[in-house]
Amino acid sequence: MSLHHLTPDQLMATTRSVRKRLDLTKPVEMSLIEECVQLAMQAPTSSIGQNWQFLVVCDAEKKRRIAKWYRKGHEVFLQRRANAQKDRQGPPANPSADARTQTSIAYLADSIQDVPVLLIPCLRGRLNHPDVSSDLVYQATMYASIIPAVWNFMLAARARGMGSCWTTSHLHYEREIADILNIPYHEVTQVALIPVAYTLGSDFKPAPAQPADAIMRVDSW
Ligand SMILES: Cc1cc2nc3c(=O)[nH]c(=O)nc-3n(C[C@H](O)[C@H](O)[C@H](O)COP(=O)(O)O)c2cc1C
């Protein structure tokens, strides 16, 4: 296990969305993924429900089939983004940073089949079932019962020299992905797809962030 010697603050500040710096040539040991999943399971869940499942995909043919749908999902994302920009009638606030991010997102879409491990966190239950789909408390409770776990996974991966990125593009074709992976679609909701690989280099800078007092309110909105 090659832990970076990062302080907790450094670990949180430098666990970034890694795409172009994923090492597509170096296999990732399953034992490391298991360690990260074990740490993920320290996260809180509502009423200790621990309603999670983590599907780890390494098989080349399955990744190739997933990639096809991921790329189609990326096209949906691009279309929605273009429509949103038209509605706002203007370019993004920081066009050069935005262009860099979009190039990086497109690179990942092109190379996703080559990433050594694709992690698909799932929740038991369908969050779009008519009984619960408009119940905001239920939705918040269920998503919050897996997102902290996945973030733990991503922090643990970074601490072991690996990089990852939260992605949702494949969810536009969740049913097709379920078929590829034999996920019981009517009983299980996929939440994300996390590519995981060793990183090319280990120096990651904190992202430019707003000062806390710009978004923080105390005692009243
Ligand atoms: C809910 C969510 C969905 C995302 N979906 C995608 C995605 O489909 N593809 C992708 O490349 N990045 C995706 N991202 C990553 C964001 O684009 C990323 O957080 C942003 O580029 C900022 O990068 P940073 O994490 O390094 O600050 C997603 C992030 C979140 C939180």
PDB file of C-alpha atoms and ligand atoms in Angstrom:
ATOM      1  CA  MET A   1       0.000   0.000   0.000  1.00  0.00           C
ATOM      2  CA  SER A   2       1.611   3.283  -1.087  1.00  0.00           C
ATOM      3  CA  LEU A   3      -0.021   5.950   1.057  1.00  0.00           C
ATOM      4  CA  HIS A   4       0.816   9.514   0.181  1.00  0.00           C
ATOM      5  CA  HIS A   5       1.800  11.483   3.207  1.00  0.00           C
ATOM      6  CA  LEU A   6      -0.937  14.047   2.939  1.00  0.00           C
ATOM      7  CA  THR A   7      -2.529  15.756   5.909  1.00  0.00           C
ATOM      8  CA  PRO A   8      -6.315  15.381   6.102  1.00  0.00           C
ATOM      9  CA  ASP A   9      -6.695  18.982   4.871  1.00  0.00           C
ATOM     10  CA  GLN A  10      -4.331  18.376   1.943  1.00  0.00           C
ATOM     11  CA  LEU A  11      -6.148  15.155   1.064  1.00  0.00           C
ATOM     12  CA  MET A  12      -9.526  16.925   0.937  1.00  0.00           C
ATOM     13  CA  ALA A  13      -8.144  19.909  -0.994  1.00  0.00           C
ATOM     14  CA  THR A  14      -6.358  17.832  -3.634  1.00  0.00           C
ATOM     15  CA  THR A  15      -8.861  15.056  -4.327  1.00  0.00           C
ATOM     16  CA  ARG A  16      -9.883  16.444  -7.699  1.00  0.00           C
ATOM     17  CA  SER A  17     -11.706  15.179 -10.768  1.00  0.00           C
ATOM     18  CA  VAL A  18      -8.902  13.289 -12.503  1.00  0.00           C
ATOM     19  CA  ARG A  19      -9.351  12.460 -16.187  1.00  0.00           C
ATOM     20  CA  LYS A  20      -6.331  13.237 -18.363  1.00  0.00           C
ATOM     21  CA  ARG A  21      -3.961  12.145 -15.623  1.00  0.00           C
ATOM     22  CA  LEU A  22      -5.462   8.688 -15.151  1.00  0.00           C
ATOM     23  CA  ASP A  23      -2.775   6.108 -15.962  1.00  0.00           C
ATOM     24  CA  LEU A  24      -4.543   3.893 -18.499  1.00  0.00           C
ATOM     25  CA  THR A  25      -1.595   1.506 -18.736  1.00  0.00           C
ATOM     26  CA  LYS A  26      -1.146   0.400 -15.128  1.00  0.00           C
ATOM     27  CA  PRO A  27      -3.464  -2.224 -13.654  1.00  0.00           C
ATOM     28  CA  VAL A  28      -5.014  -1.528 -10.261  1.00  0.00           C
ATOM     29  CA  GLU A  29      -4.864  -4.300  -7.659  1.00  0.00           C
ATOM     30  CA  MET A  30      -8.282  -5.526  -6.487  1.00  0.00           C
ATOM     31  CA  SER A  31      -6.952  -5.547  -2.900  1.00  0.00           C
ATOM     32  CA  LEU A  32      -6.557  -1.746  -3.081  1.00  0.00           C
ATOM     33  CA  ILE A  33     -10.099  -1.324  -4.375  1.00  0.00           C
ATOM     34  CA  GLU A  34     -11.307  -3.495  -1.496  1.00  0.00           C
ATOM     35  CA  GLU A  35      -9.474  -1.306   1.012  1.00  0.00           C
ATOM     36  CA  CYS A  36     -11.155   1.777  -0.433  1.00  0.00           C
ATOM     37  CA  VAL A  37     -14.587   0.113  -0.400  1.00  0.00           C
ATOM     38  CA  GLN A  38     -13.985  -0.898   3.227  1.00  0.00           C
ATOM     39  CA  LEU A  39     -13.305   2.751   4.100  1.00  0.00           C
ATOM     40  CA  ALA A  40     -16.349   3.817   2.079  1.00  0.00           C
ATOM     41  CA  MET A  41     -18.424   1.675   4.420  1.00  0.00           C
ATOM     42  CA  GLN A  42     -17.455   3.857   7.381  1.00  0.00           C
ATOM     43  CA  ALA A  43     -19.738   6.564   5.970  1.00  0.00           C
ATOM     44  CA  PRO A  44     -23.069   7.378   7.616  1.00  0.00           C
ATOM     45  CA  THR A  45     -26.365   6.094   6.223  1.00  0.00           C
ATOM     46  CA  SER A  46     -29.899   6.920   7.309  1.00  0.00           C
ATOM     47  CA  SER A  47     -30.923   4.658  10.236  1.00  0.00           C
ATOM     48  CA  ILE A  48     -27.763   2.648   9.545  1.00  0.00           C
ATOM     49  CA  GLY A  49     -29.535   1.334   6.446  1.00  0.00           C
ATOM     50  CA  GLN A  50     -26.273   0.513   4.654  1.00  0.00           C
ATOM     51  CA  ASN A  51     -28.344  -0.003   1.571  1.00  0.00           C
ATOM     52  CA  TRP A  52     -25.361   0.113  -0.763  1.00  0.00           C
ATOM     53  CA  GLN A  53     -23.680  -2.137  -3.287  1.00  0.00           C
ATOM     54  CA  PHE A  54     -20.466  -1.364  -5.130  1.00  0.00           C
ATOM     55  CA  LEU A  55     -20.062  -2.917  -8.539  1.00  0.00           C
ATOM     56  CA  VAL A  56     -16.415  -3.037  -9.626  1.00  0.00           C
ATOM     57  CA  VAL A  57     -15.996  -3.470 -13.371  1.00  0.00           C
ATOM     58  CA  CYS A  58     -12.586  -4.576 -14.715  1.00  0.00           C
ATOM     59  CA  ASP A  59     -13.620  -6.833 -17.603  1.00  0.00           C
ATOM     60  CA  ALA A  60     -12.418  -5.305 -20.909  1.00  0.00           C
ATOM     61  CA  GLU A  61     -15.430  -6.364 -22.976  1.00  0.00           C
ATOM     62  CA  LYS A  62     -17.930  -5.085 -20.382  1.00  0.00           C
ATOM     63  CA  LYS A  63     -16.052  -1.780 -20.140  1.00  0.00           C
ATOM     64  CA  ARG A  64     -16.130  -1.463 -23.929  1.00  0.00           C
ATOM     65  CA  ARG A  65     -19.896  -1.994 -23.952  1.00  0.00           C
ATOM     66  CA  ILE A  66     -20.408   0.472 -21.082  1.00  0.00           C
ATOM     67  CA  ALA A  67     -18.229   3.044 -22.902  1.00  0.00           C
ATOM     68  CA  LYS A  68     -20.570   3.019 -25.890  1.00  0.00           C
ATOM     69  CA  TRP A  69     -23.500   4.110 -23.684  1.00  0.00           C
ATOM     70  CA  TYR A  70     -21.345   6.477 -21.634  1.00  0.00           C
ATOM     71  CA  ARG A  71     -20.440   8.345 -24.842  1.00  0.00           C
ATOM     72  CA  LYS A  72     -24.081   8.533 -25.907  1.00  0.00           C
ATOM     73  CA  GLY A  73     -24.852   9.906 -22.427  1.00  0.00           C
ATOM     74  CA  HIS A  74     -22.102  12.464 -22.905  1.00  0.00           C
ATOM     75  CA  GLU A  75     -23.832  13.602 -26.112  1.00  0.00           C
ATOM     76  CA  VAL A  76     -27.077  14.089 -24.143  1.00  0.00           C
ATOM     77  CA  PHE A  77     -25.106  16.138 -21.603  1.00  0.00           C
ATOM     78  CA  LEU A  78     -23.625  18.322 -24.378  1.00  0.00           C
ATOM     79  CA  GLN A  79     -27.035  18.921 -25.920  1.00  0.00           C
ATOM     80  CA  ARG A  80     -28.584  19.870 -22.569  1.00  0.00           C
ATOM     81  CA  ARG A  81     -25.669  22.136 -21.830  1.00  0.00           C
ATOM     82  CA  ALA A  82     -26.013  23.918 -25.186  1.00  0.00           C
ATOM     83  CA  ASN A  83     -29.749  24.394 -24.549  1.00  0.00           C
ATOM     84  CA  ALA A  84     -29.071  25.763 -21.063  1.00  0.00           C
ATOM     85  CA  GLN A  85     -26.538  28.243 -22.484  1.00  0.00           C
ATOM     86  CA  LYS A  86     -29.055  29.363 -25.095  1.00  0.00           C
ATOM     87  CA  ASP A  87     -31.660  29.909 -22.344  1.00  0.00           C
ATOM     88  CA  ARG A  88     -29.159  31.934 -20.339  1.00  0.00           C
ATOM     89  CA  GLN A  89     -28.247  33.756 -23.566  1.00  0.00           C
ATOM     90  CA  GLY A  90     -24.580  33.916 -22.804  1.00  0.00           C
ATOM     91  CA  PRO A  91     -21.302  32.089 -22.503  1.00  0.00           C
ATOM     92  CA  PRO A  92     -20.044  30.667 -19.187  1.00  0.00           C
ATOM     93  CA  ALA A  93     -18.580  33.058 -16.602  1.00  0.00           C
ATOM     94  CA  ASN A  94     -15.012  31.807 -17.136  1.00  0.00           C
ATOM     95  CA  PRO A  95     -14.834  30.625 -20.772  1.00  0.00           C
ATOM     96  CA  SER A  96     -11.206  29.400 -20.723  1.00  0.00           C
ATOM     97  CA  ALA A  97     -11.629  27.342 -17.516  1.00  0.00           C
ATOM     98  CA  ASP A  98     -14.909  26.016 -18.871  1.00  0.00           C
ATOM     99  CA  ALA A  99     -13.287  25.042 -22.189  1.00  0.00           C
ATOM    100  CA  ARG A 100     -10.517  23.183 -20.308  1.00  0.00           C
ATOM    101  CA  THR A 101     -13.066  21.273 -18.248  1.00  0.00           C
ATOM    102  CA  GLN A 102     -15.116  20.387 -21.325  1.00  0.00           C
ATOM    103  CA  THR A 103     -11.991  19.099 -23.145  1.00  0.00           C
ATOM    104  CA  SER A 104     -11.162  17.014 -20.103  1.00  0.00           C
ATOM    105  CA  ILE A 105     -14.729  15.638 -19.858  1.00  0.00           C
ATOM    106  CA  ALA A 106     -14.623  14.749 -23.578  1.00  0.00           C
ATOM    107  CA  TYR A 107     -11.223  13.040 -23.133  1.00  0.00           C
ATOM    108  CA  LEU A 108     -12.677  10.837 -20.400  1.00  0.00           C
ATOM    109  CA  ALA A 109     -15.679   9.986 -22.592  1.00  0.00           C
ATOM    110  CA  ASP A 110     -13.288   8.930 -25.372  1.00  0.00           C
ATOM    111  CA  SER A 111     -11.054   6.833 -23.116  1.00  0.00           C
ATOM    112  CA  ILE A 112     -13.439   5.452 -20.492  1.00  0.00           C
ATOM    113  CA  GLN A 113     -13.134   1.871 -21.787  1.00  0.00           C
ATOM    114  CA  ASP A 114      -9.382   1.986 -21.097  1.00  0.00           C
ATOM    115  CA  VAL A 115      -9.649   3.032 -17.449  1.00  0.00           C
ATOM    116  CA  PRO A 116      -8.569   0.012 -15.365  1.00  0.00           C
ATOM    117  CA  VAL A 117     -11.530   0.081 -12.956  1.00  0.00           C
ATOM    118  CA  LEU A 118     -15.047   1.478 -13.282  1.00  0.00           C
ATOM    119  CA  LEU A 119     -16.850   1.603  -9.952  1.00  0.00           C
ATOM    120  CA  ILE A 120     -20.644   1.797 -10.037  1.00  0.00           C
ATOM    121  CA  PRO A 121     -22.131   2.596  -6.631  1.00  0.00           C
ATOM    122  CA  CYS A 122     -25.724   1.418  -6.338  1.00  0.00           C
ATOM    123  CA  LEU A 123     -28.595   1.684  -3.891  1.00  0.00           C
ATOM    124  CA  ARG A 124     -31.135  -1.056  -3.320  1.00  0.00           C
ATOM    125  CA  GLY A 125     -34.550   0.254  -4.384  1.00  0.00           C
ATOM    126  CA  ARG A 126     -35.713   2.370  -7.335  1.00  0.00           C
ATOM    127  CA  LEU A 127     -35.541   6.078  -6.612  1.00  0.00           C
ATOM    128  CA  ASN A 128     -37.812   6.798  -9.600  1.00  0.00           C
ATOM    129  CA  HIS A 129     -40.604   4.515  -8.332  1.00  0.00           C
ATOM    130  CA  PRO A 130     -43.860   6.569  -8.473  1.00  0.00           C
ATOM    131  CA  ASP A 131     -44.381   6.111  -4.689  1.00  0.00           C
ATOM    132  CA  VAL A 132     -41.171   7.971  -3.877  1.00  0.00           C
ATOM    133  CA  SER A 133     -40.073   9.918  -6.945  1.00  0.00           C
ATOM    134  CA  SER A 134     -41.525  13.232  -5.732  1.00  0.00           C
ATOM    135  CA  ASP A 135     -40.790  12.678  -2.036  1.00  0.00           C
ATOM    136  CA  LEU A 136     -37.914  15.099  -1.497  1.00  0.00           C
ATOM    137  CA  VAL A 137     -37.136  13.834   1.987  1.00  0.00           C
ATOM    138  CA  TYR A 138     -36.884  10.265   0.719  1.00  0.00           C
ATOM    139  CA  GLN A 139     -34.713  11.309  -2.235  1.00  0.00           C
ATOM    140  CA  ALA A 140     -32.396  13.383  -0.028  1.00  0.00           C
ATOM    141  CA  THR A 141     -32.161  10.568   2.515  1.00  0.00           C
ATOM    142  CA  MET A 142     -31.355   7.906  -0.050  1.00  0.00           C
ATOM    143  CA  TYR A 143     -28.761   9.872  -2.027  1.00  0.00           C
ATOM    144  CA  ALA A 144     -27.160  11.070   1.195  1.00  0.00           C
ATOM    145  CA  SER A 145     -26.906   7.435   2.238  1.00  0.00           C
ATOM    146  CA  ILE A 146     -24.417   6.713  -0.526  1.00  0.00           C
ATOM    147  CA  ILE A 147     -22.698   9.930  -1.591  1.00  0.00           C
ATOM    148  CA  PRO A 148     -20.582  10.249   1.584  1.00  0.00           C
ATOM    149  CA  ALA A 149     -19.496   6.615   1.135  1.00  0.00           C
ATOM    150  CA  VAL A 150     -18.406   7.197  -2.453  1.00  0.00           C
ATOM    151  CA  TRP A 151     -16.540  10.331  -1.436  1.00  0.00           C
ATOM    152  CA  ASN A 152     -14.765   8.287   1.272  1.00  0.00           C
ATOM    153  CA  PHE A 153     -13.823   5.842  -1.488  1.00  0.00           C
ATOM    154  CA  MET A 154     -12.435   8.664  -3.633  1.00  0.00           C
ATOM    155  CA  LEU A 155     -10.414  10.116  -0.750  1.00  0.00           C
ATOM    156  CA  ALA A 156      -9.056   6.660   0.106  1.00  0.00           C
ATOM    157  CA  ALA A 157      -8.129   6.113  -3.542  1.00  0.00           C
ATOM    158  CA  ARG A 158      -6.252   9.429  -3.669  1.00  0.00           C
ATOM    159  CA  ALA A 159      -4.395   8.490  -0.472  1.00  0.00           C
ATOM    160  CA  ARG A 160      -3.223   5.340  -2.281  1.00  0.00           C
ATOM    161  CA  GLY A 161      -1.921   7.104  -5.383  1.00  0.00           C
ATOM    162  CA  MET A 162      -5.068   6.669  -7.449  1.00  0.00           C
ATOM    163  CA  GLY A 163      -7.351   9.224  -9.062  1.00  0.00           C
ATOM    164  CA  SER A 164     -11.062   9.191  -9.770  1.00  0.00           C
ATOM    165  CA  CYS A 165     -13.876  11.383 -11.015  1.00  0.00           C
ATOM    166  CA  TRP A 166     -17.555  11.529 -10.154  1.00  0.00           C
ATOM    167  CA  THR A 167     -19.502  10.948 -13.382  1.00  0.00           C
ATOM    168  CA  THR A 168     -23.159  10.546 -14.222  1.00  0.00           C
ATOM    169  CA  SER A 169     -23.190  10.452 -18.051  1.00  0.00           C
ATOM    170  CA  HIS A 170     -23.998   6.746 -18.197  1.00  0.00           C
ATOM    171  CA  LEU A 171     -27.164   7.252 -16.137  1.00  0.00           C
ATOM    172  CA  HIS A 172     -28.988   8.459 -19.255  1.00  0.00           C
ATOM    173  CA  TYR A 173     -28.762   4.796 -20.260  1.00  0.00           C
ATOM    174  CA  GLU A 174     -28.995   3.200 -16.831  1.00  0.00           C
ATOM    175  CA  ARG A 175     -31.172   0.338 -18.051  1.00  0.00           C
ATOM    176  CA  GLU A 176     -28.726  -0.606 -20.823  1.00  0.00           C
ATOM    177  CA  ILE A 177     -25.845  -0.573 -18.335  1.00  0.00           C
ATOM    178  CA  ALA A 178     -27.920  -2.704 -15.948  1.00  0.00           C
ATOM    179  CA  ASP A 179     -28.359  -5.272 -18.737  1.00  0.00           C
ATOM    180  CA  ILE A 180     -24.614  -5.405 -19.409  1.00  0.00           C
ATOM    181  CA  LEU A 181     -23.833  -5.952 -15.721  1.00  0.00           C
ATOM    182  CA  ASN A 182     -26.850  -8.101 -14.745  1.00  0.00           C
ATOM    183  CA  ILE A 183     -28.009  -5.440 -12.282  1.00  0.00           C
ATOM    184  CA  PRO A 184     -31.685  -6.048 -11.354  1.00  0.00           C
ATOM    185  CA  TYR A 185     -32.903  -2.720 -12.744  1.00  0.00           C
ATOM    186  CA  HIS A 186     -36.305  -2.802 -11.004  1.00  0.00           C
ATOM    187  CA  GLU A 187     -34.695  -3.301  -7.584  1.00  0.00           C
ATOM    188  CA  VAL A 188     -31.479  -1.300  -7.750  1.00  0.00           C
ATOM    189  CA  THR A 189     -30.615   2.327  -8.644  1.00  0.00           C
ATOM    190  CA  GLN A 190     -27.200   3.200 -10.027  1.00  0.00           C
ATOM    191  CA  VAL A 191     -25.909   6.437  -8.558  1.00  0.00           C
ATOM    192  CA  ALA A 192     -22.691   7.248 -10.445  1.00  0.00           C
ATOM    193  CA  LEU A 193     -19.823   5.780 -12.399  1.00  0.00           C
ATOM    194  CA  ILE A 194     -16.383   6.382 -10.919  1.00  0.00           C
ATOM    195  CA  PRO A 195     -13.362   5.689 -13.140  1.00  0.00           C
ATOM    196  CA  VAL A 196     -10.388   4.671 -10.991  1.00  0.00           C
ATOM    197  CA  ALA A 197      -6.727   4.429 -12.001  1.00  0.00           C
ATOM    198  CA  TYR A 198      -3.286   5.251 -10.703  1.00  0.00           C
ATOM    199  CA  THR A 199      -2.480   8.884 -11.432  1.00  0.00           C
ATOM    200  CA  LEU A 200       0.282  10.206 -13.658  1.00  0.00           C
ATOM    201  CA  GLY A 201       2.219  12.108 -10.999  1.00  0.00           C
ATOM    202  CA  SER A 202       0.761  12.825  -7.603  1.00  0.00           C
ATOM    203  CA  ASP A 203       0.864  16.622  -7.280  1.00  0.00           C
ATOM    204  CA  PHE A 204      -2.667  17.960  -7.504  1.00  0.00           C
ATOM    205  CA  LYS A 205      -3.430  21.566  -6.694  1.00  0.00           C
ATOM    206  CA  PRO A 206      -6.473  22.735  -4.765  1.00  0.00           C
ATOM    207  CA  ALA A 207      -9.187  24.054  -7.102  1.00  0.00           C
ATOM    208  CA  PRO A 208      -9.823  27.786  -7.176  1.00  0.00           C
ATOM    209  CA  ALA A 209     -12.647  28.214  -4.692  1.00  0.00           C
ATOM    210  CA  GLN A 210     -14.869  31.021  -3.533  1.00  0.00           C
ATOM    211  CA  PRO A 211     -14.006  32.416  -0.108  1.00  0.00           C
ATOM    212  CA  ALA A 212     -16.213  30.726   2.499  1.00  0.00           C
ATOM    213  CA  ASP A 213     -17.756  34.013   3.613  1.00  0.00           C
ATOM    214  CA  ALA A 214     -19.101  34.592   0.096  1.00  0.00           C
ATOM    215  CA  ILE A 215     -21.443  31.616   0.385  1.00  0.00           C
ATOM    216  CA  MET A 216     -21.895  31.362   4.142  1.00  0.00           C
ATOM    217  CA  ARG A 217     -24.771  32.886   6.057  1.00  0.00           C
ATOM    218  CA  VAL A 218     -25.046  32.861   9.810  1.00  0.00           C
ATOM    219  CA  ASP A 219     -28.320  32.642  11.734  1.00  0.00           C
ATOM    220  CA  SER A 220     -30.450  33.989   8.880  1.00  0.00           C
ATOM    221  CA  TRP A 221     -30.555  33.766   5.048  1.00  0.00           C
TER     222      TRP A 221
HETATM  223  C1  LIG B   1     -23.044  15.111  -9.725  1.00  0.00           C
HETATM  224  C2  LIG B   1     -21.808  15.231 -10.576  1.00  0.00           C
HETATM  225  C3  LIG B   1     -21.832  14.730 -11.862  1.00  0.00           C
HETATM  226  C4  LIG B   1     -20.689  14.789 -12.669  1.00  0.00           C
HETATM  227  N1  LIG B   1     -20.695  14.218 -13.905  1.00  0.00           N
HETATM  228  C5  LIG B   1     -19.568  14.193 -14.627  1.00  0.00           C
HETATM  229  C6  LIG B   1     -19.518  13.481 -15.865  1.00  0.00           C
HETATM  230  O1  LIG B   1     -20.494  12.860 -16.295  1.00  0.00           O
HETATM  231  N2  LIG B   1     -18.351  13.470 -16.542  1.00  0.00           N
HETATM  232  C7  LIG B   1     -17.223  14.087 -16.068  1.00  0.00           C
HETATM  233  O2  LIG B   1     -16.167  14.013 -16.715  1.00  0.00           O
HETATM  234  N3  LIG B   1     -17.238  14.783 -14.908  1.00  0.00           N
HETATM  235  C8  LIG B   1     -18.368  14.828 -14.179  1.00  0.00           C
HETATM  236  N4  LIG B   1     -18.392  15.474 -12.958  1.00  0.00           N
HETATM  237  C9  LIG B   1     -17.177  16.128 -12.472  1.00  0.00           C
HETATM  238  C10 LIG B   1     -17.292  17.645 -12.547  1.00  0.00           C
HETATM  239  O3  LIG B   1     -17.236  18.024 -13.893  1.00  0.00           O
HETATM  240  C11 LIG B   1     -16.123  18.204 -11.727  1.00  0.00           C
HETATM  241  O4  LIG B   1     -16.485  18.167 -10.388  1.00  0.00           O
HETATM  242  C12 LIG B   1     -15.672  19.552 -12.169  1.00  0.00           C
HETATM  243  O5  LIG B   1     -14.956  19.342 -13.358  1.00  0.00           O
HETATM  244  C13 LIG B   1     -14.745  20.227 -11.128  1.00  0.00           C
HETATM  245  O6  LIG B   1     -13.552  19.540 -11.035  1.00  0.00           O
HETATM  246  P1  LIG B   1     -12.817  19.349  -9.658  1.00  0.00           P
HETATM  247  O7  LIG B   1     -13.523  18.223  -8.968  1.00  0.00           O
HETATM  248  O8  LIG B   1     -11.413  18.997  -9.994  1.00  0.00           O
HETATM  249  O9  LIG B   1     -12.914  20.634  -8.897  1.00  0.00           O
HETATM  250  C14 LIG B   1     -19.506  15.411 -12.162  1.00  0.00           C
HETATM  251  C15 LIG B   1     -19.491  15.905 -10.838  1.00  0.00           C
HETATM  252  C16 LIG B   1     -20.618  15.807 -10.059  1.00  0.00           C
HETATM  253  C17 LIG B   1     -20.567  16.323  -8.635  1.00  0.00           C
END
